Amino acid sequence: MTSSVAVLRDVAALRAAVRGWREKGERVALVPTMGALHAGHASLVTEGLKRADRVVASIFVNPTQFAPTEDFSKYPRTFDADLAKLAAAGASACFAPGVEDMYPKGFCTAVGLEGPAKADLEDRFRPTHFAGVATVVAKLLNQAGADCAIFGEKDYQQLKVVAQMARDLDIATEIVGAPTVREADGLAMSSRNVYLSPDERTKAVAIFGALSTAAGRIAAGEVLGHVMADAREEIVAAGFAIDYIEARHAETLDRVARRADGPIRVLAAAKLGATRLIDNVAVPHD
Ligand code: AMP
């Protein structure tokens, strides 16, 4: 039997819980999420428990990181099931503030970003997204005051943006990246996968297939430009409309021309029908 998770509805409750754990000498990990939890999120809790005694997961569908054309209002919300998954994964608490708690009347501050946030990847297609993400994550990190916070490599550019932001703003919480959890066929788990029709779901694995093949071929020394052109073709042939598919430096996200410019990460975003999927794979290196 798993123990239950305390639901903390505002910042005062979060701070009181964290203070109580700290008084007992316990370390605390934060796992920020937007809910609709799956095994990928649970793995972040597991990672947190390797580094801390207590994990608090936040569930907040952050309106400021969605463009008006995006899926904020229909983003899946499954709070009760989420709490059960957090309990099963071993989290101690769920911080679930309301929009009015995070953005009270008169709220008017945002984090300004350059560097990895302007890599010409996600930011090309979602120009306001990372300002929303960085601002809400800065708030969550300040609110929780955790020892570490765990983010998925699934959202690779986001992980780099958050790490840079925390470094630049001297936020004391250590930012930790955790590997992408995949379905049996390789599709990266995502709360948005529920939007896929059965036919789209079958095709969806092509994005991971193409990225994995590309990563293997680059590692084997093939010409990067040819490899990426083939990967693009493979994804288009599966029925995707590509936003980007690129090989980038794994740390800076700068463009790379050859394997020696690495470590390299191959990253893609593409739409299958109305659903936009993103994924990325590391190029193995010696
Ligand atoms: P989300 O609620 O989907 O915005 O994501 C919350 C956190 O979970 C982010 O740090 C994501 O990168 C991470 N995450 C989402 N999907 C996965 C996955 N399949 N494997 C590992 N982490 C994930």
mmCIF file of C-alpha atoms and ligand atoms in Angstrom:
data_model
loop_
_atom_site.group_PDB
_atom_site.id
_atom_site.type_symbol
_atom_site.label_atom_id
_atom_site.label_comp_id
_atom_site.label_asym_id
_atom_site.label_seq_id
_atom_site.Cartn_x
_atom_site.Cartn_y
_atom_site.Cartn_z
ATOM 1 C CA MET A 1 0.000 0.000 0.000
ATOM 2 C CA THR A 2 1.292 3.463 -0.862
ATOM 3 C CA SER A 3 0.935 6.410 1.481
ATOM 4 C CA SER A 4 -1.129 9.417 0.496
ATOM 5 C CA VAL A 5 0.148 12.701 -0.838
ATOM 6 C CA ALA A 6 -0.494 15.998 0.967
ATOM 7 C CA VAL A 7 -2.174 18.531 -1.332
ATOM 8 C CA LEU A 8 -0.733 22.028 -0.816
ATOM 9 C CA ARG A 9 -2.922 24.697 -2.368
ATOM 10 C CA ASP A 10 -0.876 27.840 -1.789
ATOM 11 C CA VAL A 11 2.662 29.067 -1.266
ATOM 12 C CA ALA A 12 2.250 29.385 2.511
ATOM 13 C CA ALA A 13 1.284 25.695 2.765
ATOM 14 C CA LEU A 14 4.211 24.705 0.515
ATOM 15 C CA ARG A 15 6.703 26.713 2.569
ATOM 16 C CA ALA A 16 5.336 25.296 5.841
ATOM 17 C CA ALA A 17 5.697 21.718 4.563
ATOM 18 C CA VAL A 18 9.254 22.313 3.317
ATOM 19 C CA ARG A 19 10.177 24.038 6.606
ATOM 20 C CA GLY A 20 8.862 21.037 8.576
ATOM 21 C CA TRP A 21 11.007 18.611 6.552
ATOM 22 C CA ARG A 22 14.076 20.821 6.821
ATOM 23 C CA GLU A 23 13.691 21.005 10.609
ATOM 24 C CA LYS A 24 14.039 17.222 10.622
ATOM 25 C CA GLY A 25 17.216 17.528 8.537
ATOM 26 C CA GLU A 26 15.547 16.161 5.383
ATOM 27 C CA ARG A 27 16.558 17.108 1.828
ATOM 28 C CA VAL A 28 13.835 18.192 -0.577
ATOM 29 C CA ALA A 29 13.449 17.712 -4.350
ATOM 30 C CA LEU A 30 10.955 19.590 -6.529
ATOM 31 C CA VAL A 31 9.364 18.066 -9.645
ATOM 32 C CA PRO A 32 7.484 20.732 -11.640
ATOM 33 C CA THR A 33 4.714 19.417 -13.926
ATOM 34 C CA MET A 34 1.511 20.447 -15.650
ATOM 35 C CA GLY A 35 -0.309 17.302 -14.513
ATOM 36 C CA ALA A 36 -1.804 14.596 -16.757
ATOM 37 C CA LEU A 37 0.953 12.527 -15.258
ATOM 38 C CA HIS A 38 2.475 9.425 -16.838
ATOM 39 C CA ALA A 39 5.440 7.154 -16.160
ATOM 40 C CA GLY A 40 7.828 9.867 -17.419
ATOM 41 C CA HIS A 41 6.761 12.168 -14.602
ATOM 42 C CA ALA A 42 6.912 9.280 -12.112
ATOM 43 C CA SER A 43 10.529 8.701 -13.155
ATOM 44 C CA LEU A 44 11.322 12.299 -12.163
ATOM 45 C CA VAL A 45 9.899 11.570 -8.701
ATOM 46 C CA THR A 46 12.054 8.436 -8.531
ATOM 47 C CA GLU A 47 15.091 10.502 -9.548
ATOM 48 C CA GLY A 48 14.219 13.052 -6.862
ATOM 49 C CA LEU A 49 14.070 10.316 -4.226
ATOM 50 C CA LYS A 50 17.633 9.275 -5.123
ATOM 51 C CA ARG A 51 18.803 12.764 -4.218
ATOM 52 C CA ALA A 52 16.420 13.827 -1.440
ATOM 53 C CA ASP A 53 14.278 12.458 1.376
ATOM 54 C CA ARG A 54 11.133 14.245 0.220
ATOM 55 C CA VAL A 55 9.727 14.976 -3.213
ATOM 56 C CA VAL A 56 7.141 17.646 -3.806
ATOM 57 C CA ALA A 57 5.633 17.621 -7.297
ATOM 58 C CA SER A 58 3.892 20.735 -8.526
ATOM 59 C CA ILE A 59 0.877 20.566 -10.817
ATOM 60 C CA PHE A 60 0.144 23.868 -12.512
ATOM 61 C CA VAL A 61 -1.053 24.292 -16.085
ATOM 62 C CA ASN A 62 0.746 27.563 -16.660
ATOM 63 C CA PRO A 63 -1.315 29.829 -18.919
ATOM 64 C CA THR A 64 1.594 32.138 -19.783
ATOM 65 C CA GLN A 65 3.543 29.468 -21.640
ATOM 66 C CA PHE A 66 0.705 28.746 -24.080
ATOM 67 C CA ALA A 67 0.156 30.946 -27.152
ATOM 68 C CA PRO A 68 -3.491 31.959 -27.783
ATOM 69 C CA THR A 69 -3.644 29.378 -30.618
ATOM 70 C CA GLU A 70 -2.381 26.541 -28.408
ATOM 71 C CA ASP A 71 -4.155 23.959 -26.263
ATOM 72 C CA PHE A 72 -4.318 25.631 -22.813
ATOM 73 C CA SER A 73 -8.055 25.194 -22.319
ATOM 74 C CA LYS A 74 -8.134 21.609 -23.599
ATOM 75 C CA TYR A 75 -4.834 20.527 -21.979
ATOM 76 C CA PRO A 76 -5.687 17.224 -20.204
ATOM 77 C CA ARG A 77 -6.503 17.673 -16.512
ATOM 78 C CA THR A 78 -6.606 14.456 -14.448
ATOM 79 C CA PHE A 79 -5.951 15.620 -10.892
ATOM 80 C CA ASP A 80 -7.236 12.628 -8.891
ATOM 81 C CA ALA A 81 -5.392 10.115 -11.049
ATOM 82 C CA ASP A 82 -2.293 12.332 -10.802
ATOM 83 C CA LEU A 83 -2.388 12.214 -7.000
ATOM 84 C CA ALA A 84 -2.594 8.414 -7.067
ATOM 85 C CA LYS A 85 0.434 8.263 -9.399
ATOM 86 C CA LEU A 86 2.416 10.648 -7.203
ATOM 87 C CA ALA A 87 1.600 8.534 -4.138
ATOM 88 C CA ALA A 88 2.626 5.351 -5.934
ATOM 89 C CA ALA A 89 5.908 6.969 -7.014
ATOM 90 C CA GLY A 90 6.673 8.003 -3.433
ATOM 91 C CA ALA A 91 6.120 11.777 -3.528
ATOM 92 C CA SER A 92 5.258 13.379 -0.184
ATOM 93 C CA ALA A 93 3.279 16.345 -1.452
ATOM 94 C CA CYS A 94 1.607 17.899 -4.458
ATOM 95 C CA PHE A 95 1.738 21.678 -4.776
ATOM 96 C CA ALA A 96 -1.333 22.642 -6.823
ATOM 97 C CA PRO A 97 -1.795 26.413 -6.758
ATOM 98 C CA GLY A 98 -4.549 28.272 -8.595
ATOM 99 C CA VAL A 99 -3.832 30.761 -11.388
ATOM 100 C CA GLU A 100 -4.741 33.572 -8.967
ATOM 101 C CA ASP A 101 -2.107 32.336 -6.483
ATOM 102 C CA MET A 102 0.636 32.318 -9.104
ATOM 103 C CA TYR A 103 -0.442 35.480 -10.932
ATOM 104 C CA PRO A 104 -2.313 37.727 -8.494
ATOM 105 C CA LYS A 105 -3.876 40.934 -9.784
ATOM 106 C CA GLY A 106 -1.124 43.369 -10.737
ATOM 107 C CA PHE A 107 1.490 40.682 -11.500
ATOM 108 C CA CYS A 108 3.808 42.260 -14.081
ATOM 109 C CA THR A 109 7.256 40.639 -13.987
ATOM 110 C CA ALA A 110 8.839 38.196 -16.427
ATOM 111 C CA VAL A 111 12.273 36.627 -16.862
ATOM 112 C CA GLY A 112 14.096 37.838 -19.998
ATOM 113 C CA LEU A 113 16.078 35.198 -21.857
ATOM 114 C CA GLU A 114 18.815 34.848 -24.456
ATOM 115 C CA GLY A 115 21.254 31.971 -25.082
ATOM 116 C CA PRO A 116 19.591 28.539 -25.221
ATOM 117 C CA ALA A 117 16.153 30.174 -25.212
ATOM 118 C CA LYS A 118 17.019 31.788 -28.564
ATOM 119 C CA ALA A 119 18.506 28.706 -30.227
ATOM 120 C CA ASP A 120 16.062 28.899 -33.153
ATOM 121 C CA LEU A 121 14.420 25.577 -32.216
ATOM 122 C CA GLU A 122 11.207 25.617 -30.118
ATOM 123 C CA ASP A 123 11.513 29.411 -29.839
ATOM 124 C CA ARG A 124 11.104 29.776 -33.630
ATOM 125 C CA PHE A 125 7.649 28.173 -33.422
ATOM 126 C CA ARG A 126 6.651 29.210 -29.887
ATOM 127 C CA PRO A 127 8.212 32.675 -29.481
ATOM 128 C CA THR A 128 6.589 33.494 -26.136
ATOM 129 C CA HIS A 129 6.849 29.995 -24.644
ATOM 130 C CA PHE A 130 10.158 30.085 -22.756
ATOM 131 C CA ALA A 131 9.511 33.451 -21.104
ATOM 132 C CA GLY A 132 6.379 31.866 -19.625
ATOM 133 C CA VAL A 133 8.240 28.695 -18.645
ATOM 134 C CA ALA A 134 11.250 30.486 -17.122
ATOM 135 C CA THR A 135 9.079 32.893 -15.147
ATOM 136 C CA VAL A 136 6.870 30.182 -13.673
ATOM 137 C CA VAL A 137 9.854 27.919 -12.951
ATOM 138 C CA ALA A 138 11.714 30.811 -11.246
ATOM 139 C CA LYS A 139 8.621 31.311 -9.078
ATOM 140 C CA LEU A 140 8.308 27.594 -8.279
ATOM 141 C CA LEU A 141 12.012 27.343 -7.402
ATOM 142 C CA ASN A 142 11.769 30.369 -5.110
ATOM 143 C CA GLN A 143 8.530 29.135 -3.565
ATOM 144 C CA ALA A 144 9.824 25.645 -2.791
ATOM 145 C CA GLY A 145 13.425 26.445 -1.884
ATOM 146 C CA ALA A 146 14.250 22.812 -2.664
ATOM 147 C CA ASP A 147 17.752 21.338 -2.727
ATOM 148 C CA CYS A 148 17.252 20.095 -6.270
ATOM 149 C CA ALA A 149 14.631 20.212 -9.016
ATOM 150 C CA ILE A 150 14.235 17.472 -11.611
ATOM 151 C CA PHE A 151 13.393 18.171 -15.271
ATOM 152 C CA GLY A 152 13.014 15.728 -18.163
ATOM 153 C CA GLU A 153 15.420 15.595 -21.092
ATOM 154 C CA LYS A 154 12.266 15.055 -23.165
ATOM 155 C CA ASP A 155 11.981 18.865 -23.234
ATOM 156 C CA TYR A 156 15.669 19.299 -23.907
ATOM 157 C CA GLN A 157 15.749 22.982 -24.799
ATOM 158 C CA GLN A 158 13.571 23.718 -21.759
ATOM 159 C CA LEU A 159 16.065 21.865 -19.518
ATOM 160 C CA LYS A 160 18.911 24.013 -20.887
ATOM 161 C CA VAL A 161 16.871 27.225 -20.527
ATOM 162 C CA VAL A 162 15.964 26.429 -16.911
ATOM 163 C CA ALA A 163 19.536 25.452 -15.988
ATOM 164 C CA GLN A 164 20.890 28.688 -17.512
ATOM 165 C CA MET A 165 18.213 30.784 -15.785
ATOM 166 C CA ALA A 166 18.900 29.211 -12.370
ATOM 167 C CA ARG A 167 22.640 29.728 -12.846
ATOM 168 C CA ASP A 168 22.269 33.337 -13.976
ATOM 169 C CA LEU A 169 19.837 34.288 -11.194
ATOM 170 C CA ASP A 170 21.870 32.507 -8.458
ATOM 171 C CA ILE A 171 18.952 30.235 -7.562
ATOM 172 C CA ALA A 172 20.421 27.805 -5.040
ATOM 173 C CA THR A 173 18.386 24.776 -6.196
ATOM 174 C CA GLU A 174 20.419 22.314 -8.272
ATOM 175 C CA ILE A 175 18.817 21.677 -11.684
ATOM 176 C CA VAL A 176 18.949 17.985 -12.598
ATOM 177 C CA GLY A 177 18.083 16.433 -15.989
ATOM 178 C CA ALA A 178 16.509 12.958 -16.198
ATOM 179 C CA PRO A 179 16.292 10.621 -19.226
ATOM 180 C CA THR A 180 13.200 10.406 -21.441
ATOM 181 C CA VAL A 181 10.794 7.585 -20.613
ATOM 182 C CA ARG A 182 9.329 5.917 -23.712
ATOM 183 C CA GLU A 183 6.434 3.685 -24.678
ATOM 184 C CA ALA A 184 7.331 0.105 -25.674
ATOM 185 C CA ASP A 185 7.688 1.133 -29.357
ATOM 186 C CA GLY A 186 9.956 4.093 -28.501
ATOM 187 C CA LEU A 187 7.462 6.983 -28.628
ATOM 188 C CA ALA A 188 8.392 9.486 -25.915
ATOM 189 C CA MET A 189 5.682 9.563 -23.259
ATOM 190 C CA SER A 190 3.805 12.856 -23.333
ATOM 191 C CA SER A 191 0.576 14.164 -21.866
ATOM 192 C CA ARG A 192 -0.278 15.234 -25.426
ATOM 193 C CA ASN A 193 -0.139 11.664 -26.803
ATOM 194 C CA VAL A 194 -3.808 11.273 -25.778
ATOM 195 C CA TYR A 195 -4.663 13.614 -28.668
ATOM 196 C CA LEU A 196 -3.392 11.058 -31.233
ATOM 197 C CA SER A 197 -5.919 8.960 -33.165
ATOM 198 C CA PRO A 198 -5.140 5.206 -33.282
ATOM 199 C CA ASP A 199 -3.750 5.633 -36.809
ATOM 200 C CA GLU A 200 -1.591 8.624 -35.767
ATOM 201 C CA ARG A 201 -0.392 6.725 -32.699
ATOM 202 C CA THR A 202 0.937 3.972 -34.963
ATOM 203 C CA LYS A 203 2.805 6.499 -37.100
ATOM 204 C CA ALA A 204 4.058 8.578 -34.173
ATOM 205 C CA VAL A 205 7.053 6.372 -33.425
ATOM 206 C CA ALA A 206 8.666 7.515 -36.701
ATOM 207 C CA ILE A 207 10.002 10.634 -34.993
ATOM 208 C CA PHE A 208 12.034 8.573 -32.491
ATOM 209 C CA GLY A 209 12.993 6.070 -35.189
ATOM 210 C CA ALA A 210 14.386 8.800 -37.436
ATOM 211 C CA LEU A 211 16.233 10.542 -34.577
ATOM 212 C CA SER A 212 17.755 7.267 -33.327
ATOM 213 C CA THR A 213 18.906 6.280 -36.816
ATOM 214 C CA ALA A 214 20.380 9.738 -37.354
ATOM 215 C CA ALA A 215 22.187 9.666 -33.991
ATOM 216 C CA GLY A 216 23.692 6.248 -34.785
ATOM 217 C CA ARG A 217 24.826 7.310 -38.261
ATOM 218 C CA ILE A 218 26.419 10.541 -36.975
ATOM 219 C CA ALA A 219 28.208 8.535 -34.287
ATOM 220 C CA ALA A 220 29.462 6.194 -37.009
ATOM 221 C CA GLY A 221 31.039 9.158 -38.789
ATOM 222 C CA GLU A 222 28.608 9.678 -41.681
ATOM 223 C CA VAL A 223 28.250 13.159 -43.183
ATOM 224 C CA LEU A 224 25.954 15.086 -40.872
ATOM 225 C CA GLY A 225 24.134 17.002 -43.596
ATOM 226 C CA HIS A 226 23.232 13.809 -45.503
ATOM 227 C CA VAL A 227 22.121 12.041 -42.343
ATOM 228 C CA MET A 228 19.828 14.871 -41.274
ATOM 229 C CA ALA A 229 18.338 15.145 -44.788
ATOM 230 C CA ASP A 230 17.488 11.415 -44.653
ATOM 231 C CA ALA A 231 15.960 11.795 -41.180
ATOM 232 C CA ARG A 232 13.799 14.651 -42.437
ATOM 233 C CA GLU A 233 12.588 12.514 -45.364
ATOM 234 C CA GLU A 234 11.822 9.596 -43.060
ATOM 235 C CA ILE A 235 9.626 11.735 -40.800
ATOM 236 C CA VAL A 236 7.824 13.374 -43.724
ATOM 237 C CA ALA A 237 7.210 9.922 -45.269
ATOM 238 C CA ALA A 238 5.482 8.868 -42.025
ATOM 239 C CA GLY A 239 3.007 11.724 -42.450
ATOM 240 C CA PHE A 240 4.478 14.383 -40.160
ATOM 241 C CA ALA A 241 4.681 18.084 -40.990
ATOM 242 C CA ILE A 242 8.104 19.059 -39.638
ATOM 243 C CA ASP A 243 8.728 22.209 -37.616
ATOM 244 C CA TYR A 244 12.439 21.418 -37.244
ATOM 245 C CA ILE A 245 14.827 18.497 -37.197
ATOM 246 C CA GLU A 246 18.362 19.494 -36.323
ATOM 247 C CA ALA A 247 21.681 18.360 -34.921
ATOM 248 C CA ARG A 248 22.948 20.756 -32.250
ATOM 249 C CA HIS A 249 25.672 21.023 -29.649
ATOM 250 C CA ALA A 250 24.293 19.141 -26.626
ATOM 251 C CA GLU A 251 25.256 21.853 -24.134
ATOM 252 C CA THR A 252 25.025 25.201 -25.951
ATOM 253 C CA LEU A 253 22.436 24.153 -28.580
ATOM 254 C CA ASP A 254 24.665 25.908 -31.150
ATOM 255 C CA ARG A 255 24.613 24.619 -34.732
ATOM 256 C CA VAL A 256 27.129 21.894 -35.539
ATOM 257 C CA ALA A 257 28.534 20.933 -38.925
ATOM 258 C CA ARG A 258 30.347 17.721 -38.077
ATOM 259 C CA ARG A 259 30.647 15.134 -35.361
ATOM 260 C CA ALA A 260 33.854 16.698 -34.000
ATOM 261 C CA ASP A 261 31.859 19.862 -33.134
ATOM 262 C CA GLY A 262 29.950 17.837 -30.481
ATOM 263 C CA PRO A 263 28.770 16.424 -28.063
ATOM 264 C CA ILE A 264 25.709 16.399 -30.314
ATOM 265 C CA ARG A 265 21.996 16.060 -29.665
ATOM 266 C CA VAL A 266 19.507 15.569 -32.501
ATOM 267 C CA LEU A 267 16.187 17.281 -31.855
ATOM 268 C CA ALA A 268 12.880 17.405 -33.690
ATOM 269 C CA ALA A 269 9.408 18.869 -33.473
ATOM 270 C CA ALA A 270 6.715 17.812 -35.910
ATOM 271 C CA LYS A 271 2.950 17.757 -36.241
ATOM 272 C CA LEU A 272 0.884 14.695 -36.863
ATOM 273 C CA GLY A 273 -2.569 16.036 -37.701
ATOM 274 C CA ALA A 274 -3.277 18.631 -35.024
ATOM 275 C CA THR A 275 -0.860 17.140 -32.480
ATOM 276 C CA ARG A 276 2.635 18.571 -32.135
ATOM 277 C CA LEU A 277 5.243 16.131 -30.856
ATOM 278 C CA ILE A 278 8.825 16.852 -29.792
ATOM 279 C CA ASP A 279 11.674 14.474 -29.109
ATOM 280 C CA ASN A 280 15.467 14.344 -29.002
ATOM 281 C CA VAL A 281 18.228 11.747 -28.856
ATOM 282 C CA ALA A 282 21.882 11.958 -27.792
ATOM 283 C CA VAL A 283 24.555 11.098 -30.334
ATOM 284 C CA PRO A 284 26.781 8.566 -28.584
ATOM 285 C CA HIS A 285 30.372 9.760 -28.308
ATOM 286 C CA ASP A 286 33.624 8.251 -27.088
HETATM 287 P P1 AMP B 1 4.956 18.441 -18.501
HETATM 288 O O1 AMP B 1 4.025 18.310 -17.358
HETATM 289 O O2 AMP B 1 4.700 17.442 -19.577
HETATM 290 O O3 AMP B 1 5.121 19.834 -18.996
HETATM 291 O O4 AMP B 1 6.395 18.020 -17.988
HETATM 292 C C1 AMP B 1 6.813 18.134 -16.664
HETATM 293 C C2 AMP B 1 8.189 17.551 -16.584
HETATM 294 O O5 AMP B 1 8.152 16.175 -16.971
HETATM 295 C C3 AMP B 1 9.202 18.244 -17.507
HETATM 296 O O6 AMP B 1 10.452 18.352 -16.848
HETATM 297 C C4 AMP B 1 9.264 17.287 -18.665
HETATM 298 O O7 AMP B 1 10.478 17.352 -19.391
HETATM 299 C C5 AMP B 1 9.129 15.959 -17.956
HETATM 300 N N1 AMP B 1 8.689 14.900 -18.871
HETATM 301 C C6 AMP B 1 7.635 14.929 -19.723
HETATM 302 N N2 AMP B 1 7.578 13.791 -20.440
HETATM 303 C C7 AMP B 1 8.630 13.031 -20.038
HETATM 304 C C8 AMP B 1 9.130 11.730 -20.414
HETATM 305 N N3 AMP B 1 8.542 11.003 -21.350
HETATM 306 N N4 AMP B 1 10.230 11.269 -19.777
HETATM 307 C C9 AMP B 1 10.851 12.010 -18.820
HETATM 308 N N5 AMP B 1 10.439 13.228 -18.428
HETATM 309 C C10 AMP B 1 9.343 13.729 -19.024
#
